[in-house]
Amino acid sequence: MLRAAAAEPYPLFYDTSALFLPAIISAEKNVRPLEQPVTGVTVPHHLLAADMIADTLRLASAHRYKRILLLSPDHFRRGTTPCSTTTRPFKTVLGDVPVDEAAVRALLGDAAVSESSLFSHEHGIQAILPFLARWFPGTPVVPMTLDIRSKPEDWPALAQRLKPLVTPDTLIVQSTDFSHYLPQPAAAERDQQTMRLLACGDAAGIPALGQPQNLDSKACQWLHMTLEREVNGIAAPVVVDNRNAIRYGGRRDEPRTTSYITQVYSPRFIPASSLPGEAWFFGGDTQFGRNIANLSKERLDAMFEKILAVTGSRPLVVNLEGVVLDDPPSGQQHPMRIGMASAITLEQLHKLHVAAVSIANNHSLDYGREARKGMKKTLADHGIVVLDEGTSTDLGPFRIGTATDVINLPSPANAVLAADSFDVWKQPDSKKPLFAFLHAGIEYRDAPGARERWLAEWTENAGAALVIGSHPHRPSKGWERSEKSLRFYSMGNLIFDQSDPANSGGLVEVRFFEQGTWAARWLPLGNLYRNSK
């Protein structure tokens, strides 16, 4: 029997390694590959941002894969079906890249997929291949381009066709550039809109994005997110970095720019220390009085260890429930009052690297106004920024406004805030994002009601781009987003003496990028008080 002749490889598209090696060598020197399993990445295909391609693919380079599924837009509309692929391998300046011919032929059984020679000049594929040759030598690829004219109704059937190829040893590489043809400030707004969607894992919202105002291939982003969620069980990507092309040169007022949002998918937690950008963390209800004050050092250390494993000792902002006192009352206290010994509280706050505390809550007046005033001075004297009711504070990369909708004194009351309560936060000339840290909601309810959504809208009117909250003792079920903000209504308990496992909590992580944008994610921790026993 005659063996079929091997397919002729595509010839070199880029004829010099100088386009790739500087970025590769820099990544090999400065980027540590992740120990966590990596199932997918999103990288640019503009070689202007070769360092972003290299830095992101380097994260996955410690792992070996059976195949790489490489997704790109069909930039020049050369394909004749919604999806194009090829059985031909590729030559690159850093080595040959084989094709998983069996996988490709399986795809070609679908009427929406056809074989094409467009790959000879498709930079969305060709720009990525040398990096794959370097770090994944001999690993076959399944190259796919998606027609930029494809419709959302075309995508689910294609996802079903691809699912058998997405095995535990498959890496999905999405080659996508983001905002196109806008000045940098407008592009950054589009990037922030896209990153709100990514935080929510909202693949269903992708068709409403602009193409190319938000990204050059909605189909690639939808397909990647859908495969990760439905096959790998990963709800949302982690944003690695966000930049604009003007970072690499050109005028600041360039009218037509391109932006890049790199992403990584893993079923395990990836710490901020493995990623670029300045990271800050936010936690919910925290106190060191009542039963917390009687915990053993071992239990407290166990709780702190879990928190610090997430923050990596980066700055933390918490809702501090109660009053810090030099000499809190001894013996049985009223269960609805929280007094905390100053020496112990300050020690614990510093151990957790708490940079700021919100006292805009219903327990900060538990021992009267003079005690509250003394607490503010004690905290400030020990280097902890106090975020008070109805104020906004500059914390470096962002401003934060704090307010409570719930009070205990002079008598218990809810819904005390009004639409104009947030006017004092407004700073129209500020270039920094404003975050709203609210104390609101109904205790032991993990879903926002109409009141919480009104509050979020009112903070948006004052400029808030992120809305986070505390008081219900239970974390929200997930992120919500609007046209103006990203919202996590309740972070639940961080350090609080409640044993019900439903009364849990976690941290919101925010990482800031050089063009002024930011990415957020929710990191659940469970009930630390209960689980430290």
XYZ file of C-alpha atoms in Angstrom:
533
model
C 0.000 0.000 0.000
C 1.325 3.391 -0.944
C 1.607 5.844 1.927
C 0.099 9.264 1.239
C 2.712 11.914 0.670
C 3.278 14.250 3.605
C 1.662 17.644 3.192
C 4.025 20.357 2.005
C 4.734 22.760 4.889
C 3.934 26.426 4.586
C 7.163 28.327 3.885
C 8.587 30.974 6.186
C 6.357 34.003 6.651
C 8.806 35.888 8.889
C 12.405 35.470 7.772
C 14.273 36.839 10.800
C 14.406 35.601 14.367
C 15.108 39.164 15.521
C 11.353 39.744 15.599
C 10.963 37.085 18.284
C 14.168 36.307 20.162
C 14.534 39.531 22.198
C 11.055 39.061 23.676
C 11.611 35.340 24.203
C 14.972 35.812 25.919
C 13.531 38.543 28.138
C 10.610 36.304 29.132
C 12.924 33.387 29.868
C 14.910 35.669 32.144
C 12.093 37.528 33.877
C 8.905 35.427 33.789
C 8.583 32.322 35.926
C 6.415 29.610 34.314
C 3.349 28.754 36.341
C 3.281 25.606 38.434
C -0.497 25.644 38.164
C -1.976 23.828 35.157
C -2.693 26.197 32.274
C -5.511 25.286 29.897
C -5.562 28.421 27.769
C -4.063 31.829 27.054
C -5.023 34.892 25.041
C -2.216 36.797 23.324
C -1.876 39.575 20.732
C -0.731 38.974 17.171
C 0.815 42.405 16.639
C 4.545 41.808 16.897
C 4.805 45.355 18.189
C 3.657 43.673 21.419
C 5.910 40.635 21.057
C 6.853 40.958 24.726
C 3.221 40.469 25.743
C 2.961 37.358 23.561
C 6.157 35.971 25.055
C 5.384 36.839 28.668
C 1.962 35.186 28.492
C 2.975 32.020 26.646
C 5.932 31.703 28.999
C 3.442 31.194 31.843
C 2.311 27.920 30.222
C 5.753 26.723 29.163
C 6.389 24.393 32.123
C 3.676 22.040 30.911
C 3.633 19.524 28.086
C 0.612 19.265 25.821
C -0.746 16.728 23.362
C -2.001 19.479 21.068
C -2.424 23.227 20.848
C -5.698 24.627 19.548
C -4.736 27.936 17.905
C -7.601 30.378 17.264
C -7.291 33.528 15.153
C -9.534 35.879 13.222
C -9.491 35.546 9.441
C -8.211 39.083 8.920
C -8.464 39.164 5.144
C -11.739 37.254 4.736
C -10.119 34.600 2.589
C -12.028 31.699 4.136
C -15.182 30.389 2.466
C -16.865 29.088 5.640
C -17.272 30.432 9.192
C -14.186 28.440 10.208
C -11.071 27.549 8.198
C -8.268 25.126 9.003
C -5.382 23.327 7.300
C -3.585 19.984 7.321
C -0.279 21.543 6.258
C 2.517 22.032 8.833
C 4.489 25.262 9.186
C 8.085 26.344 8.928
C 9.213 29.130 11.260
C 12.536 30.812 11.950
C 12.646 29.021 15.300
C 11.739 25.558 14.065
C 8.998 23.582 12.381
C 5.502 23.338 13.860
C 3.537 20.168 13.026
C -0.222 19.994 12.590
C -2.537 17.512 14.325
C -3.807 16.135 11.033
C -6.241 13.654 12.584
C -7.888 16.400 14.625
C -8.083 18.702 11.609
C -9.688 15.999 9.458
C -12.249 15.354 12.179
C -13.196 19.035 12.045
C -13.436 19.007 8.268
C -16.452 16.732 8.549
C -18.474 19.809 9.532
C -20.021 21.939 6.790
C -19.043 25.087 8.700
C -15.345 24.149 8.497
C -13.260 24.060 5.334
C -9.611 23.650 4.431
C -7.884 26.772 3.171
C -4.481 28.017 2.095
C -5.114 31.378 3.801
C -2.701 30.350 6.576
C 0.258 31.178 4.367
C -0.305 34.887 5.028
C -2.477 35.002 8.155
C -0.439 36.902 10.724
C -2.892 35.958 13.457
C -1.457 32.451 13.163
C 2.023 33.083 11.790
C 3.002 35.597 14.500
C 2.363 33.031 17.246
C 4.018 29.954 15.717
C 7.684 30.836 16.464
C 6.875 31.179 20.167
C 5.207 27.768 20.095
C 8.217 26.280 18.302
C 10.471 27.609 21.056
C 8.547 26.517 24.151
C 6.430 23.630 22.866
C 8.725 21.972 20.309
C 7.100 19.156 18.376
C 3.630 19.818 19.808
C 1.115 19.670 16.948
C -1.298 22.534 16.463
C -4.873 22.648 15.256
C -4.863 26.004 13.415
C -8.244 27.662 13.047
C -9.357 31.015 11.735
C -12.818 32.372 12.386
C -14.519 34.569 9.821
C -14.913 38.058 11.254
C -18.334 38.087 9.567
C -19.475 34.948 11.387
C -22.641 35.291 13.441
C -23.270 34.295 17.061
C -25.654 31.598 15.893
C -22.698 29.938 14.098
C -20.617 29.586 17.261
C -22.394 26.985 19.486
C -22.238 24.222 16.871
C -18.539 24.905 16.369
C -17.961 24.726 20.129
C -19.661 21.333 20.204
C -17.443 20.161 17.354
C -14.304 21.268 19.191
C -15.128 19.836 22.619
C -13.693 16.340 21.914
C -10.350 17.980 21.073
C -10.194 19.919 24.349
C -8.669 17.260 26.577
C -6.742 17.811 29.840
C -3.532 17.943 27.792
C -4.788 20.505 25.258
C -3.679 24.149 25.363
C -5.997 26.707 23.775
C -4.150 29.726 22.389
C -6.430 32.598 21.389
C -4.722 35.099 19.091
C -6.682 38.333 19.468
C -5.997 42.055 19.528
C -8.441 44.272 21.329
C -9.639 47.848 20.787
C -8.897 49.159 17.281
C -8.826 52.567 15.595
C -9.573 54.709 18.668
C -7.490 57.290 20.576
C -5.890 55.843 23.700
C -8.398 57.315 26.218
C -11.353 55.905 24.274
C -9.547 52.599 23.772
C -8.902 52.371 27.514
C -12.621 52.847 28.175
C -13.369 49.995 25.774
C -10.726 47.835 27.441
C -12.292 48.497 30.834
C -15.687 47.534 29.438
C -14.207 44.304 28.077
C -12.475 43.516 31.366
C -15.747 43.973 33.255
C -17.203 41.289 30.997
C -14.188 39.024 31.543
C -14.467 39.375 35.333
C -18.066 38.180 35.122
C -17.187 35.320 32.768
C -20.037 36.645 30.655
C -19.580 34.921 27.294
C -23.233 35.652 26.516
C -22.408 39.367 26.563
C -19.711 39.142 23.889
C -22.022 39.637 20.864
C -22.948 43.089 22.233
C -19.312 44.251 22.197
C -18.013 46.334 19.320
C -15.890 44.712 16.622
C -13.321 46.158 16.221
C -13.969 48.865 18.856
C -13.564 46.308 21.678
C -11.732 43.449 19.944
C -10.973 42.079 16.502
C -12.712 38.710 16.957
C -15.772 38.292 19.103
C -16.002 34.728 17.809
C -12.551 33.798 19.145
C -13.246 35.254 22.593
C -16.668 33.603 22.835
C -15.400 30.238 21.642
C -12.451 30.248 24.031
C -14.498 31.276 27.080
C -17.200 28.742 26.241
C -14.776 25.840 25.846
C -12.995 26.740 29.078
C -16.253 26.935 31.006
C -18.040 23.917 29.547
C -15.066 21.555 29.210
C -12.515 22.711 31.787
C -14.924 24.138 34.355
C -13.191 27.538 34.419
C -15.720 30.333 34.827
C -13.519 33.263 33.803
C -9.997 34.053 32.635
C -7.419 35.875 34.706
C -6.332 39.063 32.958
C -2.548 39.078 32.731
C -1.900 42.556 31.343
C -3.486 45.412 29.418
C -1.599 47.877 27.233
C -2.047 50.219 24.325
C 0.187 50.306 21.253
C 1.338 53.848 22.045
C 3.287 52.339 24.916
C 5.755 51.146 22.273
C 6.183 54.566 20.682
C 4.231 57.169 18.767
C 2.252 60.225 19.787
C 0.170 60.273 22.952
C -2.617 61.846 20.893
C -2.469 59.202 18.159
C -6.039 59.065 16.765
C -5.981 55.358 15.798
C -4.489 52.887 18.262
C -4.674 49.178 19.079
C -4.881 47.691 22.555
C -4.008 44.302 24.015
C -5.549 42.268 26.850
C -3.625 39.098 27.662
C -5.365 36.349 29.613
C -4.631 32.986 31.229
C -6.979 30.160 32.237
C -6.259 27.726 35.052
C -8.428 25.551 37.304
C -6.227 26.600 40.222
C -5.546 29.924 41.910
C -2.809 32.013 40.291
C -1.363 34.518 42.799
C -0.877 38.170 41.953
C 2.848 37.675 42.556
C 2.973 35.666 39.312
C 1.357 38.466 37.307
C 2.229 42.052 36.347
C 0.504 45.079 37.807
C 0.169 46.603 41.271
C -2.295 44.541 43.334
C -4.633 45.656 46.124
C -7.090 43.487 48.037
C -10.435 44.213 49.685
C -12.152 42.203 52.415
C -15.487 42.328 54.183
C -16.491 42.272 57.828
C -13.440 42.104 60.100
C -13.166 42.426 63.880
C -10.889 41.323 66.701
C -13.304 41.524 69.627
C -15.954 39.222 71.126
C -15.093 35.552 70.436
C -12.265 36.458 68.062
C -10.366 37.986 70.999
C -10.408 34.622 72.783
C -9.029 32.568 69.903
C -5.729 30.787 70.372
C -2.668 32.039 68.559
C -2.735 28.841 66.480
C -6.269 29.490 65.235
C -5.548 33.117 64.406
C -2.339 32.142 62.629
C -4.254 29.561 60.578
C -6.743 32.221 59.485
C -4.005 34.717 58.674
C -2.020 32.131 56.730
C -4.940 31.560 54.363
C -5.401 35.287 53.810
C -1.712 35.995 53.247
C -1.440 33.045 50.850
C -3.821 34.989 48.616
C -2.597 38.547 49.150
C 1.116 37.801 49.247
C 1.364 40.627 51.818
C 0.066 43.195 49.359
C -2.100 46.066 50.669
C -5.452 45.056 52.119
C -8.521 47.227 52.793
C -11.196 45.859 55.153
C -14.465 46.856 56.773
C -13.491 47.132 60.446
C -16.581 46.345 62.536
C -16.582 47.769 66.057
C -14.455 50.183 68.057
C -10.744 49.999 68.852
C -10.319 50.796 72.562
C -7.262 51.034 74.799
C -9.164 49.306 77.600
C -12.267 47.506 76.316
C -14.829 46.391 78.926
C -14.041 42.986 80.373
C -16.469 40.148 80.893
C -19.682 39.542 78.982
C -20.432 42.393 76.620
C -23.648 43.179 74.823
C -23.710 40.780 71.833
C -24.467 43.624 69.442
C -21.501 45.744 70.558
C -17.953 45.079 69.436
C -14.998 46.427 71.384
C -11.450 45.560 70.336
C -8.264 45.960 72.364
C -6.039 48.435 70.553
C -2.724 46.613 71.076
C -4.021 43.294 69.751
C -6.028 44.861 66.932
C -3.122 46.944 65.656
C -0.818 43.932 65.789
C -3.247 41.822 63.753
C -3.953 44.563 61.213
C -0.238 45.007 60.608
C 0.279 41.243 60.281
C -2.306 41.247 57.506
C -0.714 44.311 55.849
C -3.939 46.264 56.191
C -3.358 49.654 54.591
C -6.800 51.130 55.218
C -9.977 50.341 57.130
C -13.513 51.505 56.522
C -15.372 52.546 59.652
C -18.452 53.529 57.647
C -20.595 50.832 59.252
C -23.223 50.254 61.937
C -20.772 49.294 64.715
C -18.329 52.213 64.715
C -20.482 54.099 67.265
C -20.948 51.146 69.618
C -19.131 53.023 72.419
C -20.100 56.573 71.509
C -18.697 59.405 69.462
C -15.667 60.106 71.633
C -14.589 56.465 71.468
C -15.018 56.548 67.694
C -12.915 59.691 67.489
C -10.222 58.059 69.624
C -10.229 54.982 67.391
C -9.603 57.120 64.324
C -6.605 58.758 65.985
C -5.168 55.449 67.198
C -5.391 53.869 63.758
C -3.968 56.919 61.984
C -1.105 57.197 64.489
C -0.112 53.642 63.580
C -0.081 54.216 59.827
C -3.512 52.836 58.936
C -5.667 55.046 56.730
C -9.177 55.520 58.122
C -11.984 55.628 55.557
C -14.842 57.475 57.211
C -18.500 57.901 56.395
C -19.235 60.001 53.326
C -15.605 60.593 52.365
C -13.399 59.741 49.414
C -9.714 59.028 49.921
C -6.767 58.801 47.539
C -4.956 55.484 48.067
C -2.432 55.799 45.251
C -3.627 53.999 42.130
C -7.296 54.675 42.971
C -9.692 56.736 45.058
C -12.147 55.033 47.387
C -15.442 56.352 48.714
C -17.107 54.852 51.789
C -20.661 55.060 53.092
C -23.100 53.063 55.208
C -26.786 52.533 54.540
C -27.284 50.885 57.955
C -26.882 52.482 61.407
C -27.476 51.339 65.004
C -27.361 54.712 66.765
C -29.104 56.868 67.817
C -31.612 54.135 66.862
C -31.390 51.237 64.376
C -32.231 52.303 60.835
C -31.813 51.109 57.266
C -31.874 52.953 53.949
C -30.297 56.094 55.366
C -28.454 57.082 52.171
C -29.938 59.226 49.410
C -29.039 59.799 45.781
C -27.120 62.967 46.656
C -25.184 61.327 49.523
C -22.390 60.537 47.094
C -21.981 63.978 45.546
C -19.027 64.640 47.863
C -17.113 61.890 46.033
C -17.228 63.660 42.699
C -13.892 64.805 41.284
C -14.441 65.290 37.545
C -10.796 66.152 36.894
C -9.365 63.082 38.626
C -7.609 60.574 36.373
C -7.814 57.824 38.988
C -10.657 55.297 39.128
C -13.127 55.724 41.968
C -14.121 52.633 43.953
C -17.221 52.558 46.171
C -17.001 50.555 49.420
C -20.538 50.353 50.804
C -21.980 48.964 54.021
C -25.445 47.958 52.881
C -27.882 45.153 52.232
C -29.835 42.679 54.311
C -28.068 40.362 56.734
C -27.724 36.728 55.652
C -28.929 37.394 52.110
C -26.453 36.628 49.333
C -28.306 38.381 46.521
C -28.771 42.119 46.018
C -32.209 43.634 46.075
C -33.559 46.731 44.401
C -32.125 48.933 47.159
C -28.556 47.683 46.628
C -28.829 48.241 42.893
C -30.114 51.783 43.436
C -27.153 52.474 45.689
C -24.782 51.167 43.025
C -26.366 53.430 40.426
C -26.057 56.427 42.743
C -22.366 55.710 43.273
C -21.940 55.394 39.499
C -23.404 58.870 39.124
C -20.592 60.061 41.401
C -18.061 58.321 39.165
C -17.656 54.888 40.793
C -16.250 52.222 38.466
C -16.109 49.427 41.063
C -18.777 48.835 43.705
C -17.962 46.453 46.567
C -19.737 45.962 49.846
C -20.163 44.344 53.226
C -22.778 43.788 55.970
C -24.828 40.733 54.826
C -22.182 38.337 56.304
C -22.500 36.223 53.158
C -20.731 36.799 49.844
C -22.576 37.556 46.652
C -23.056 34.673 44.242
C -20.974 36.435 41.622
C -20.108 39.636 39.830
C -22.597 41.921 38.137
C -21.747 44.611 35.618
C -23.386 47.652 34.136
C -22.354 50.059 31.427
C -20.390 52.027 34.022
C -19.307 49.707 36.812
C -18.353 46.264 38.038
C -20.188 45.193 41.192
C -19.663 42.672 43.983
C -22.356 43.676 46.430
C -21.163 41.723 49.464
C -17.754 40.261 50.287
C -19.213 38.540 53.355
C -17.120 37.908 56.465
C -13.351 37.966 56.477
C -12.592 37.619 60.210
C -15.848 37.396 62.119
C -17.195 35.139 64.893
C -19.977 33.335 63.041
C -19.779 29.561 62.527
C -22.564 29.025 59.989
C -20.721 27.781 56.864
C -22.995 29.938 54.720
C -21.562 32.993 56.480
C -18.350 32.878 54.517
C -16.257 35.367 52.630
C -13.254 36.070 50.501
C -11.265 38.838 48.886
C -11.652 41.069 45.868
C -8.314 41.468 44.105
C -7.727 44.481 41.856
C -4.600 44.775 39.721
C -3.707 48.091 38.104
C -2.093 48.485 34.682
C 0.134 51.227 33.370
C -2.481 52.867 31.132
C -4.785 53.436 34.133
C -7.056 50.437 33.625
C -7.562 47.620 36.124
C -8.838 44.059 36.383
C -10.718 42.507 39.295
C -11.465 38.982 40.470
C -13.249 37.386 43.422
C -11.205 34.935 45.495
C -13.355 32.899 47.917
C -11.888 31.860 51.271
C -14.844 30.166 52.952
C -15.624 30.596 56.642
C -12.169 31.151 58.135
C -13.504 31.298 61.708
C -15.195 27.900 61.419
C -12.515 26.232 59.312
C -9.633 27.224 61.599
C -10.885 24.937 64.397
